[in-house]
Short mmCIF file of C-alpha atoms in Angstrom, two decimals:
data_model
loop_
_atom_site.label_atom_id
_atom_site.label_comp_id
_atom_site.label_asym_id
_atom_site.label_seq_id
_atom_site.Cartn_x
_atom_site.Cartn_y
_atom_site.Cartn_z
CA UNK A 1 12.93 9.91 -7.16
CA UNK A 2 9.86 7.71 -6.67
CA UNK A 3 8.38 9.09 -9.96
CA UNK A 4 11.60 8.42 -11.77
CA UNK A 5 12.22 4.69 -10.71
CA UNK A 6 8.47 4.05 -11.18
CA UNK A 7 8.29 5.19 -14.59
CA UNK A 8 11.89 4.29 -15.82
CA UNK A 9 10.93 1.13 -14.81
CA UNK A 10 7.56 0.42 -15.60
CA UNK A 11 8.72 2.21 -19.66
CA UNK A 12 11.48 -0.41 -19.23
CA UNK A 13 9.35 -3.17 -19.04
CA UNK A 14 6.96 -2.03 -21.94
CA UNK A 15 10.11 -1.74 -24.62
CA UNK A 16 11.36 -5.06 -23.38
CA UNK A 17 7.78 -6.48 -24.30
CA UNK A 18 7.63 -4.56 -27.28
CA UNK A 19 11.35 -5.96 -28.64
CA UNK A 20 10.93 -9.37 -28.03
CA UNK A 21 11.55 -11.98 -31.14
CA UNK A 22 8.85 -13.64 -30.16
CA UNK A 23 6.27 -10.51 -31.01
CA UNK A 24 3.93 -12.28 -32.89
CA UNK A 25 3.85 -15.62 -31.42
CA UNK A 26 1.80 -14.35 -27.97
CA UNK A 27 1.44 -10.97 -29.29
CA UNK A 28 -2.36 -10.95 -26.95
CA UNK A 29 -0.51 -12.30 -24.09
CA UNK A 30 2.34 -9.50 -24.39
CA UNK A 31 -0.49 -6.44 -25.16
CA UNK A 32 -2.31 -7.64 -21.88
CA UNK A 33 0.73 -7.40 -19.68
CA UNK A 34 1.51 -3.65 -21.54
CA UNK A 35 -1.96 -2.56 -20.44
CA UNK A 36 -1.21 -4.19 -16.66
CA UNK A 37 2.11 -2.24 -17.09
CA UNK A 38 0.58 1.03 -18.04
CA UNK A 39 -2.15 0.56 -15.81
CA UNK A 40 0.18 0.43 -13.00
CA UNK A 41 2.34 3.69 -13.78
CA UNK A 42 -0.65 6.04 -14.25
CA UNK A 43 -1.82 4.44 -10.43
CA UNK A 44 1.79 5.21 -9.38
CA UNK A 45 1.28 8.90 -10.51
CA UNK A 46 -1.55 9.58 -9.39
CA UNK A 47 -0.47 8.59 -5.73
CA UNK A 48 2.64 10.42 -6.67
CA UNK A 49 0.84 13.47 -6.69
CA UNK A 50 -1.56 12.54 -3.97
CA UNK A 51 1.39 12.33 -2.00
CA UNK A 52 2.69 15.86 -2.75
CA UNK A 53 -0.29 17.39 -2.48
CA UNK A 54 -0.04 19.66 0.26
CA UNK A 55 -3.80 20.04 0.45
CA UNK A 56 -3.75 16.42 1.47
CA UNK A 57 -1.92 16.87 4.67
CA UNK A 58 -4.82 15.93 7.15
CA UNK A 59 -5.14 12.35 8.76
CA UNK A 60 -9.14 12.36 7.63
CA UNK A 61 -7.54 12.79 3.80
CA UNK A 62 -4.96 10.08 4.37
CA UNK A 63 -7.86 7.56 5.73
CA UNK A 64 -9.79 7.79 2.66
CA UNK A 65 -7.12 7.22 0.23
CA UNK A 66 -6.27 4.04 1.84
CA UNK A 67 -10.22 3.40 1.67
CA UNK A 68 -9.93 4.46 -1.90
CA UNK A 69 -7.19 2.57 -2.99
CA UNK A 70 -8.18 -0.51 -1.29
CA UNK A 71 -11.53 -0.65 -2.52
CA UNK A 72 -9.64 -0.05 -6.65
CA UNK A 73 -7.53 -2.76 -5.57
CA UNK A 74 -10.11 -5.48 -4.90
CA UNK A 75 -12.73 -4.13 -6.95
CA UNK A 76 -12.92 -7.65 -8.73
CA UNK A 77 -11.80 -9.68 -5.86
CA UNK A 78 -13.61 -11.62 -3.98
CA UNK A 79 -13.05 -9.96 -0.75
CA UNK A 80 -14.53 -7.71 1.82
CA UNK A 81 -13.05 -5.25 2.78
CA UNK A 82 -13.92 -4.09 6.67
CA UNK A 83 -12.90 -0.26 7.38
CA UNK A 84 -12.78 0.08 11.09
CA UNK A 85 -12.25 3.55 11.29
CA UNK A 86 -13.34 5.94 14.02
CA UNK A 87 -16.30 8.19 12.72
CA UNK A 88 -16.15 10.95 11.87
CA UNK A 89 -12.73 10.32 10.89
CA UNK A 90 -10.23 12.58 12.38
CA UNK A 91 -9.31 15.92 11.27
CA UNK A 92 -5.95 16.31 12.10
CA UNK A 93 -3.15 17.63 10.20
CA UNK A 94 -0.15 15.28 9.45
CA UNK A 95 3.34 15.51 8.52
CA UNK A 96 3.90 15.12 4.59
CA UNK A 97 6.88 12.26 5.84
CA UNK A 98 4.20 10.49 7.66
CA UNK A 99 1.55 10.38 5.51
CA UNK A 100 3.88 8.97 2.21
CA UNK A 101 5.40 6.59 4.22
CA UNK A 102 2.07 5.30 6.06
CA UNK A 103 0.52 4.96 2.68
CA UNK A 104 2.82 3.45 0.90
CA UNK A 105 3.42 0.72 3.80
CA UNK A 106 -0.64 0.05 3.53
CA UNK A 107 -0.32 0.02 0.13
CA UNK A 108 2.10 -2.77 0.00
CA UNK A 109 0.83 -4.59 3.00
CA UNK A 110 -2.78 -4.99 0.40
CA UNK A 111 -0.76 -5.91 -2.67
CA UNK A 112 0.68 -8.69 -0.45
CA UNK A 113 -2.48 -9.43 0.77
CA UNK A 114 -3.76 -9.43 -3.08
CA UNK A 115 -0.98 -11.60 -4.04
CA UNK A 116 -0.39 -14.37 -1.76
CA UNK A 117 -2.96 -14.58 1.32
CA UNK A 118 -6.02 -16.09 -0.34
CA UNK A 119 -8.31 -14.07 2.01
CA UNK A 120 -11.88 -13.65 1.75
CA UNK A 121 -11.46 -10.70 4.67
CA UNK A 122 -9.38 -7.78 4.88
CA UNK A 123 -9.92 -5.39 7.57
CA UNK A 124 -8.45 -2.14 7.92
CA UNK A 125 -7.69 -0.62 11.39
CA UNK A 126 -6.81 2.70 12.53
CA UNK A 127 -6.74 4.13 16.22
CA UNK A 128 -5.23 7.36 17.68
CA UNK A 129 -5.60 9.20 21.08
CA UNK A 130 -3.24 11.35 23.00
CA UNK A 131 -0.54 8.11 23.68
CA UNK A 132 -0.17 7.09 19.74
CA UNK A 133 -1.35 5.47 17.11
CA UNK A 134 -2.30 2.12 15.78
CA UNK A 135 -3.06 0.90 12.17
CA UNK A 136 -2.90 -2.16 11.34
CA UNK A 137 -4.10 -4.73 7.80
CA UNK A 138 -5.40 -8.02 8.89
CA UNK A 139 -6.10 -10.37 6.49
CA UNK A 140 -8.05 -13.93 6.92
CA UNK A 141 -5.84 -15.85 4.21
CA UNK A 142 -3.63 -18.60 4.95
CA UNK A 143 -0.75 -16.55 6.42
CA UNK A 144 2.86 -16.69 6.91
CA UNK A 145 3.34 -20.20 5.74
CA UNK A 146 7.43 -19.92 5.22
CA UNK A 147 10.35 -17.77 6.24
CA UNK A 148 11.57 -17.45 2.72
CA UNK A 149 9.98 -13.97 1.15
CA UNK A 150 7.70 -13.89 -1.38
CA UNK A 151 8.20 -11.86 -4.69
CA UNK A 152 11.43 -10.17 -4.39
CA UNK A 153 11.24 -10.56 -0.79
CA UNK A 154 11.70 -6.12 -0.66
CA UNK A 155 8.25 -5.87 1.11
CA UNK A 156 8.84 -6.24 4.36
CA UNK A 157 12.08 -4.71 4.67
CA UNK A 158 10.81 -1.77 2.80
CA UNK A 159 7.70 -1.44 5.46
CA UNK A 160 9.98 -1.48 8.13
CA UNK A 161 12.48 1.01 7.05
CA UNK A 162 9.36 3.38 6.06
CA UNK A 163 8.03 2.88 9.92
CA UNK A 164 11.23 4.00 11.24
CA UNK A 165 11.38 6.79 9.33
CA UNK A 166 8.16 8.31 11.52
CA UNK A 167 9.94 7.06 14.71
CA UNK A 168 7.39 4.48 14.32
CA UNK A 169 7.64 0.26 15.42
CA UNK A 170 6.91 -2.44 12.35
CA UNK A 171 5.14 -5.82 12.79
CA UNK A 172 4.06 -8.27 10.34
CA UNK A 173 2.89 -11.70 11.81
CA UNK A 174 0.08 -13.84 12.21
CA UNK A 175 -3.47 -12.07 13.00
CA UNK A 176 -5.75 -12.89 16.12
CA UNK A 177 -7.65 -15.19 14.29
CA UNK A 178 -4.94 -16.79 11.67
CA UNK A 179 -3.71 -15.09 8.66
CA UNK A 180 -1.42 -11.86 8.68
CA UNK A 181 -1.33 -8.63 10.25
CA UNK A 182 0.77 -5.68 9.33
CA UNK A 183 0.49 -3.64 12.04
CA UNK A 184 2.47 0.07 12.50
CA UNK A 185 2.23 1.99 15.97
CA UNK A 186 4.16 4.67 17.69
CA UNK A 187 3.66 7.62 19.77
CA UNK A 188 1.27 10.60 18.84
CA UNK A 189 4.42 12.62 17.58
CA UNK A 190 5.11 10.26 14.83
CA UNK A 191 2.38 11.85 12.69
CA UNK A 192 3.94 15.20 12.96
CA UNK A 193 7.23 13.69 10.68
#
């Protein structure tokens, strides 16, 4: 499904470009966003199949593709990026329902960052013991600044809905020291979904 609605949509886009009357007139403008667009459909199916990877079902495999990602993602930002992880990372296997749904809230809780927080910081945390779990994105930008949603104001409600599909509780709000922090936590048997 994810795979479909990426790609019909992202092909969607390219046509669109591509049919425009206006072609010629900003034809570098329009090949730039068909690269951006192509670019971001080959990143969508390669998580696709990191996803449904059964190989991938461990919480140390899950860590690192956040690490990964994030680190593609900001590559020519100007922001560090702070991994507080616990070392060595944990090898413990994880429900193919949890780890989708953890990534994909991480994933879109950085492209928000990206987007609209103007931070210089981004940390990354993840805990776990025998009680539950914690993981949260903290960014140093200017945080939550309006109640009106940004883009197409889908984020949030999306990372909620993911989190409660693990039995898991959503948070987004302002971090300890300004900004905003996407936090998920929940009991030790969420990352057995």
């Amino acid at each position: 499904k994810d795979i479909h609605d990426d790609v019909g949509s992202g092909l969607a886009r390219m046509a669109a470009l591509s049919r425009s009357p206006k072609r010629a007139s900003d034809a570098e403008e329009r090949f730039e966003k068909v690269g951006d667009i192509s670019t971001e459909l080959l990143d969508n199916l390669r998580d696709a199949v990191w996803m449904n990877d059964p190989k991938n079902g461990s919480l140390d495999h899950l860590l690192l593709r956040i690490r990964a990602f994030a680190n593609d993602l900001f590559e020519n930002e100007a922001v560090e990026l702070d991994f507080d992880y616990p070392e060595p990372l944990p090898d413990r296997a994880i429900g193919a329902t949890f780890r989708r749904n953890i990534y994909l809230i991480v994933r879109e809780a950085l492209h928000n960052a990206r987007k609209y927080s103007g931070a210089s910081i981004i940390t990354l945390y993840w805990q776990h013991d025998a009680h539950g779990f914690d993981l949260a994105v903290v960014d140093n930008g200017s945080g939550i600044t309006t109640s009106v949603p940004q883009g197409s104001g889908h984020g949030t409600v999306n990372m909620r809905e993911r989190a409660l599909e693990v039995n898991a509780t959503f948070e987004r709000g302002p971090g300890p020291d300004g900004g905003t922090e996407v936090r998920v936590f929940g009991r030790s048997s969420c990352l057995d979904e």
